[in-house]
């Protein structure tokens, strides 16, 4: 029995009706404490047990992308660990990789509260957080302290690879015409710490940010980043699910021009059609009047459509990280078969609980056997062939 689904989630979501952001912050405090006290035998034992309980080790799930080794294709999406406080322990939850952030050059409080809501009838979330984070310099300092702590304590390094991505956003106070310099400064501060980097120009919660998805705005950002990068770190772009086909094509052409490592598809949607939730309980207002992006089940179909479009347009040559509405192994398989080499979860993980990753990985192995594939990489884009 999954105690999270049978007891914990109903208690927190339905009985106590805990505020979504408050609960998120309390969870991160516990995880940060665990990450800081890894040298403690009790903490180390707990994390080891977690990894055995929540993870799956199987060579058929392994992949190599951008010179990085991924033990499995399921990653934690950006937005959960904005400041990288639990960077050291995400592997213990069964993930194959994790993406930190979104982090901005300037520390910022984000939008006014309340700004994170569960739409339980829709298995979704509405967020208008606004890139609340401590800033790129604080994240870099945290990585430096963690490295020193490991060295001083002679703590053993992880035995298996665990790639960490860093998702970069624009500071709200930075004018749009200076966005490229803002992204560049964050990249300079963090380039030694991330295994790959993501240019986030698709959040609906920073004024004007999505306008940077057009060719002029995005090319300026990519050019200045790649000049600094010199091909050392993989750089990806995260796109919105609300783009039209011609806008997608424009971004994919830029990806080729600036030798991007891949695309993350997709961010949250600003569409409200088809939702069962009509009134937001916390505010009493119609959902159609509430600002923010929606994640979870309502994005599942569209994100898969975008993944398939990218795979077909690029003939499978541009790696895709698929995210949006993944709750089950079947959801994960749909995105992989559509063209995603890797997938990410966030909202689904909140609803389904920590054992979700294990269930997905076991389900993917079963799918590989059913389809006659020897590895997950063979399944990527298989529905398009």
CSV table of C-alpha atoms in Angstrom, one decimal, residues 80-349:
chain,number,residue,atom,x,y,z
A,80,UNK,CA,10.6,22.5,-7.1
A,81,UNK,CA,14.1,23.2,-5.8
A,82,UNK,CA,14.6,26.8,-6.9
A,83,UNK,CA,17.7,27.5,-4.8
A,84,UNK,CA,19.3,24.1,-5.0
A,85,UNK,CA,19.0,23.4,-1.3
A,86,UNK,CA,18.5,19.7,-1.8
A,87,UNK,CA,20.7,19.2,-4.8
A,88,UNK,CA,22.8,16.5,-3.1
A,89,UNK,CA,20.0,14.2,-2.3
A,90,UNK,CA,17.6,14.1,-5.3
A,91,UNK,CA,19.2,10.9,-6.5
A,92,UNK,CA,17.9,9.2,-3.3
A,93,UNK,CA,14.3,9.8,-4.5
A,94,UNK,CA,14.9,7.6,-7.5
A,95,UNK,CA,15.4,10.4,-10.1
A,96,UNK,CA,17.9,10.0,-12.9
A,97,UNK,CA,18.6,13.8,-12.8
A,98,UNK,CA,17.3,17.0,-11.4
A,99,UNK,CA,16.9,20.6,-12.7
A,100,UNK,CA,17.4,23.4,-10.2
A,101,UNK,CA,15.9,26.9,-10.4
A,102,UNK,CA,14.5,28.8,-12.0
A,103,UNK,CA,17.2,31.1,-10.7
A,104,UNK,CA,17.6,34.8,-11.7
A,105,UNK,CA,20.6,37.1,-11.6
A,106,UNK,CA,19.0,39.3,-9.0
A,107,UNK,CA,17.4,37.8,-5.8
A,108,UNK,CA,13.7,38.5,-5.9
A,109,UNK,CA,10.7,37.7,-3.7
A,110,UNK,CA,8.4,36.8,-6.5
A,111,UNK,CA,4.7,37.8,-6.9
A,112,UNK,CA,2.3,38.6,-4.0
A,113,UNK,CA,0.8,35.6,-2.1
A,114,UNK,CA,-1.3,33.6,-2.5
A,115,UNK,CA,0.4,32.4,-5.7
A,116,UNK,CA,0.4,28.6,-5.7
A,117,UNK,CA,-2.9,26.6,-5.9
A,118,UNK,CA,-3.9,23.0,-6.2
A,119,UNK,CA,-6.7,22.3,-8.7
A,120,UNK,CA,-7.5,18.8,-7.4
A,121,UNK,CA,-10.5,18.2,-9.6
A,122,UNK,CA,-8.2,18.6,-12.6
A,123,UNK,CA,-5.0,16.9,-11.1
A,124,UNK,CA,-3.3,20.3,-11.8
A,125,UNK,CA,-1.7,23.3,-10.2
A,126,UNK,CA,-2.0,27.0,-10.9
A,127,UNK,CA,1.1,29.0,-10.1
A,128,UNK,CA,2.1,32.6,-10.4
A,129,UNK,CA,5.2,32.4,-8.3
A,130,UNK,CA,7.2,34.9,-10.4
A,131,UNK,CA,10.7,33.3,-10.1
A,132,UNK,CA,11.0,33.8,-6.4
A,133,UNK,CA,14.6,32.8,-5.5
A,134,UNK,CA,17.7,33.9,-3.7
A,135,UNK,CA,19.7,34.7,-6.9
A,136,UNK,CA,22.5,33.2,-8.9
A,137,UNK,CA,25.3,34.3,-6.5
A,138,UNK,CA,23.6,32.7,-3.5
A,139,UNK,CA,23.2,29.4,-5.5
A,140,UNK,CA,26.8,29.5,-6.5
A,141,UNK,CA,27.9,30.1,-2.9
A,142,UNK,CA,25.7,27.2,-1.8
A,143,UNK,CA,27.5,24.8,-4.2
A,144,UNK,CA,30.9,26.1,-3.0
A,145,UNK,CA,30.0,25.4,0.6
A,146,UNK,CA,28.7,22.0,-0.2
A,147,UNK,CA,31.8,21.1,-2.1
A,148,UNK,CA,34.0,22.3,0.8
A,149,UNK,CA,31.9,20.4,3.3
A,150,UNK,CA,32.3,17.2,1.4
A,151,UNK,CA,36.1,17.7,1.2
A,152,UNK,CA,36.5,18.6,4.8
A,153,UNK,CA,34.4,15.6,6.0
A,154,UNK,CA,36.1,13.4,3.4
A,155,UNK,CA,32.5,12.4,2.5
A,156,UNK,CA,32.5,9.9,-0.4
A,157,UNK,CA,31.4,11.2,-3.7
A,158,UNK,CA,28.3,9.6,-5.2
A,159,UNK,CA,29.1,6.3,-6.8
A,160,UNK,CA,26.7,6.8,-9.7
A,161,UNK,CA,26.4,9.8,-12.0
A,162,UNK,CA,23.6,12.3,-11.3
A,163,UNK,CA,23.4,15.2,-13.7
A,164,UNK,CA,22.2,18.5,-12.3
A,165,UNK,CA,20.6,21.1,-14.7
A,166,UNK,CA,20.2,24.8,-13.8
A,167,UNK,CA,17.3,26.7,-15.2
A,168,UNK,CA,18.0,30.4,-15.8
A,169,UNK,CA,15.3,33.1,-15.9
A,170,UNK,CA,15.3,36.9,-16.3
A,171,UNK,CA,15.3,39.1,-13.3
A,172,UNK,CA,12.0,41.0,-13.1
A,173,UNK,CA,13.8,44.4,-12.5
A,174,UNK,CA,15.8,43.9,-15.7
A,175,UNK,CA,14.3,45.6,-18.8
A,176,UNK,CA,13.6,43.2,-21.7
A,177,UNK,CA,16.2,45.0,-23.9
A,178,UNK,CA,18.9,44.0,-21.3
A,179,UNK,CA,17.7,40.4,-20.8
A,180,UNK,CA,20.7,38.9,-22.6
A,181,UNK,CA,23.1,40.5,-20.2
A,182,UNK,CA,21.0,39.3,-17.2
A,183,UNK,CA,21.1,35.7,-18.4
A,184,UNK,CA,24.8,36.0,-19.1
A,185,UNK,CA,25.6,37.1,-15.6
A,186,UNK,CA,23.7,34.2,-14.1
A,187,UNK,CA,25.5,31.8,-16.4
A,188,UNK,CA,28.9,33.2,-15.5
A,189,UNK,CA,28.2,32.7,-11.8
A,190,UNK,CA,26.9,29.2,-12.2
A,191,UNK,CA,28.6,27.6,-15.2
A,192,UNK,CA,31.1,25.7,-13.1
A,193,UNK,CA,28.3,24.0,-11.1
A,194,UNK,CA,25.6,22.9,-13.6
A,195,UNK,CA,25.9,19.9,-15.9
A,196,UNK,CA,23.5,21.5,-18.3
A,197,UNK,CA,21.7,24.9,-18.5
A,198,UNK,CA,18.2,25.9,-19.6
A,199,UNK,CA,17.2,29.3,-20.9
A,200,UNK,CA,13.7,29.8,-19.6
A,201,UNK,CA,11.8,32.3,-21.8
A,202,UNK,CA,8.4,30.6,-21.4
A,203,UNK,CA,7.1,31.3,-17.8
A,204,UNK,CA,3.9,33.4,-18.0
A,205,UNK,CA,4.6,34.9,-14.6
A,206,UNK,CA,7.3,37.5,-15.4
A,207,UNK,CA,5.9,40.4,-17.4
A,208,UNK,CA,7.0,40.3,-21.1
A,209,UNK,CA,9.2,37.2,-20.7
A,210,UNK,CA,7.4,35.1,-23.3
A,211,UNK,CA,8.1,37.8,-25.9
A,212,UNK,CA,11.7,36.6,-25.7
A,213,UNK,CA,10.7,33.4,-27.5
A,214,UNK,CA,10.6,35.4,-30.7
A,215,UNK,CA,13.5,35.1,-33.1
A,216,UNK,CA,15.0,38.5,-32.3
A,217,UNK,CA,14.8,38.3,-28.5
A,218,UNK,CA,16.0,34.7,-28.3
A,219,UNK,CA,18.8,34.9,-30.8
A,220,UNK,CA,20.4,37.8,-28.8
A,221,UNK,CA,20.3,35.7,-25.6
A,222,UNK,CA,21.6,32.6,-27.2
A,223,UNK,CA,24.4,34.4,-29.1
A,224,UNK,CA,25.8,36.0,-26.0
A,225,UNK,CA,25.5,32.8,-23.9
A,226,UNK,CA,27.2,30.6,-26.5
A,227,UNK,CA,30.1,33.1,-26.9
A,228,UNK,CA,30.7,32.8,-23.2
A,229,UNK,CA,30.1,29.0,-23.2
A,230,UNK,CA,32.4,28.1,-26.1
A,231,UNK,CA,30.6,24.8,-26.4
A,232,UNK,CA,31.5,23.5,-23.0
A,233,UNK,CA,28.1,23.1,-21.3
A,234,UNK,CA,24.9,21.9,-23.0
A,235,UNK,CA,22.4,24.7,-23.3
A,236,UNK,CA,18.7,24.1,-23.9
A,237,UNK,CA,15.6,26.3,-24.2
A,238,UNK,CA,12.4,25.7,-22.4
A,239,UNK,CA,9.3,26.6,-24.5
A,240,UNK,CA,5.6,27.3,-23.8
A,241,UNK,CA,2.9,24.8,-24.8
A,242,UNK,CA,0.9,27.8,-26.3
A,243,UNK,CA,3.2,28.5,-29.2
A,244,UNK,CA,1.8,28.2,-32.8
A,245,UNK,CA,3.6,25.9,-35.3
A,246,UNK,CA,5.4,28.8,-37.1
A,247,UNK,CA,6.8,30.0,-33.7
A,248,UNK,CA,8.0,26.5,-32.9
A,249,UNK,CA,9.7,26.3,-36.3
A,250,UNK,CA,11.4,29.7,-35.7
A,251,UNK,CA,12.8,28.5,-32.3
A,252,UNK,CA,14.0,25.2,-33.8
A,253,UNK,CA,15.8,27.0,-36.6
A,254,UNK,CA,17.5,29.1,-33.9
A,255,UNK,CA,18.4,25.9,-32.0
A,256,UNK,CA,20.3,24.7,-35.1
A,257,UNK,CA,21.9,28.1,-35.7
A,258,UNK,CA,23.2,28.4,-32.2
A,259,UNK,CA,24.0,24.7,-31.7
A,260,UNK,CA,21.6,24.2,-28.8
A,261,UNK,CA,21.8,20.9,-27.0
A,262,UNK,CA,18.0,20.4,-26.9
A,263,UNK,CA,14.6,21.7,-26.1
A,264,UNK,CA,12.5,21.3,-23.0
A,265,UNK,CA,8.8,20.9,-23.9
A,266,UNK,CA,6.8,22.3,-22.2
A,267,UNK,CA,6.3,25.0,-19.5
A,268,UNK,CA,2.9,25.8,-18.0
A,269,UNK,CA,-0.1,26.9,-20.1
A,270,UNK,CA,-2.1,30.1,-19.9
A,271,UNK,CA,-5.2,28.4,-21.4
A,272,UNK,CA,-8.2,27.7,-19.2
A,273,UNK,CA,-10.5,25.7,-21.5
A,274,UNK,CA,-11.6,22.3,-20.4
A,275,UNK,CA,-11.0,22.8,-16.7
A,276,UNK,CA,-13.4,21.3,-14.1
A,277,UNK,CA,-12.4,23.9,-11.6
A,278,UNK,CA,-14.4,27.0,-12.2
A,279,UNK,CA,-13.9,28.9,-9.0
A,280,UNK,CA,-10.6,29.1,-7.1
A,281,UNK,CA,-11.4,28.2,-3.5
A,282,UNK,CA,-8.7,30.4,-2.0
A,283,UNK,CA,-9.8,33.6,-3.7
A,284,UNK,CA,-13.4,33.0,-4.6
A,285,UNK,CA,-12.8,34.2,-8.2
A,286,UNK,CA,-13.4,32.4,-11.5
A,287,UNK,CA,-10.4,30.5,-12.6
A,288,UNK,CA,-10.6,32.3,-16.0
A,289,UNK,CA,-9.8,35.6,-14.1
A,290,UNK,CA,-6.8,34.2,-12.2
A,291,UNK,CA,-3.3,35.0,-13.5
A,292,UNK,CA,-0.7,32.3,-13.7
A,293,UNK,CA,0.3,29.1,-15.5
A,294,UNK,CA,-1.4,25.7,-15.2
A,295,UNK,CA,0.6,22.5,-14.9
A,296,UNK,CA,-0.3,18.9,-14.6
A,297,UNK,CA,-2.9,16.8,-16.4
A,298,UNK,CA,-4.4,19.7,-18.5
A,299,UNK,CA,-1.0,20.1,-20.2
A,300,UNK,CA,-0.3,16.4,-20.9
A,301,UNK,CA,-1.8,16.2,-24.4
A,302,UNK,CA,-0.5,19.5,-25.7
A,303,UNK,CA,3.1,18.9,-24.4
A,304,UNK,CA,3.1,15.5,-26.2
A,305,UNK,CA,1.9,17.2,-29.4
A,306,UNK,CA,4.8,19.7,-29.2
A,307,UNK,CA,7.3,16.9,-28.5
A,308,UNK,CA,6.1,15.0,-31.6
A,309,UNK,CA,6.3,18.1,-33.7
A,310,UNK,CA,9.8,18.9,-32.6
A,311,UNK,CA,11.0,15.3,-33.2
A,312,UNK,CA,9.4,15.2,-36.7
A,313,UNK,CA,10.7,18.6,-37.7
A,314,UNK,CA,14.3,17.9,-36.6
A,315,UNK,CA,14.1,14.3,-37.7
A,316,UNK,CA,15.0,13.2,-34.2
A,317,UNK,CA,18.3,14.9,-34.2
A,318,UNK,CA,17.6,17.4,-31.4
A,319,UNK,CA,17.2,15.9,-28.0
A,320,UNK,CA,14.0,16.7,-26.1
A,321,UNK,CA,13.2,16.7,-22.4
A,322,UNK,CA,9.4,16.1,-22.1
A,323,UNK,CA,7.5,17.6,-19.3
A,324,UNK,CA,3.8,18.2,-18.6
A,325,UNK,CA,1.1,16.0,-17.1
A,326,UNK,CA,3.2,12.9,-16.4
A,327,UNK,CA,1.5,10.8,-13.6
A,328,UNK,CA,1.9,7.2,-14.8
A,329,UNK,CA,4.3,5.0,-16.8
A,330,UNK,CA,1.8,5.2,-19.7
A,331,UNK,CA,2.1,9.0,-19.6
A,332,UNK,CA,5.9,8.8,-19.6
A,333,UNK,CA,5.9,6.2,-22.4
A,334,UNK,CA,3.7,8.5,-24.6
A,335,UNK,CA,6.3,11.3,-24.3
A,336,UNK,CA,9.3,9.0,-24.9
A,337,UNK,CA,7.6,7.3,-27.9
A,338,UNK,CA,6.7,10.8,-29.3
A,339,UNK,CA,10.4,11.8,-29.2
A,340,UNK,CA,11.5,12.7,-25.6
A,341,UNK,CA,14.8,11.2,-24.6
A,342,UNK,CA,14.3,12.4,-21.0
A,343,UNK,CA,11.2,13.4,-19.0
A,344,UNK,CA,10.6,15.5,-16.0
A,345,UNK,CA,7.9,15.5,-13.3
A,346,UNK,CA,6.7,18.0,-10.7
A,347,UNK,CA,2.9,18.3,-10.4
A,348,UNK,CA,2.4,14.6,-10.9
A,349,UNK,CA,5.0,13.9,-8.2
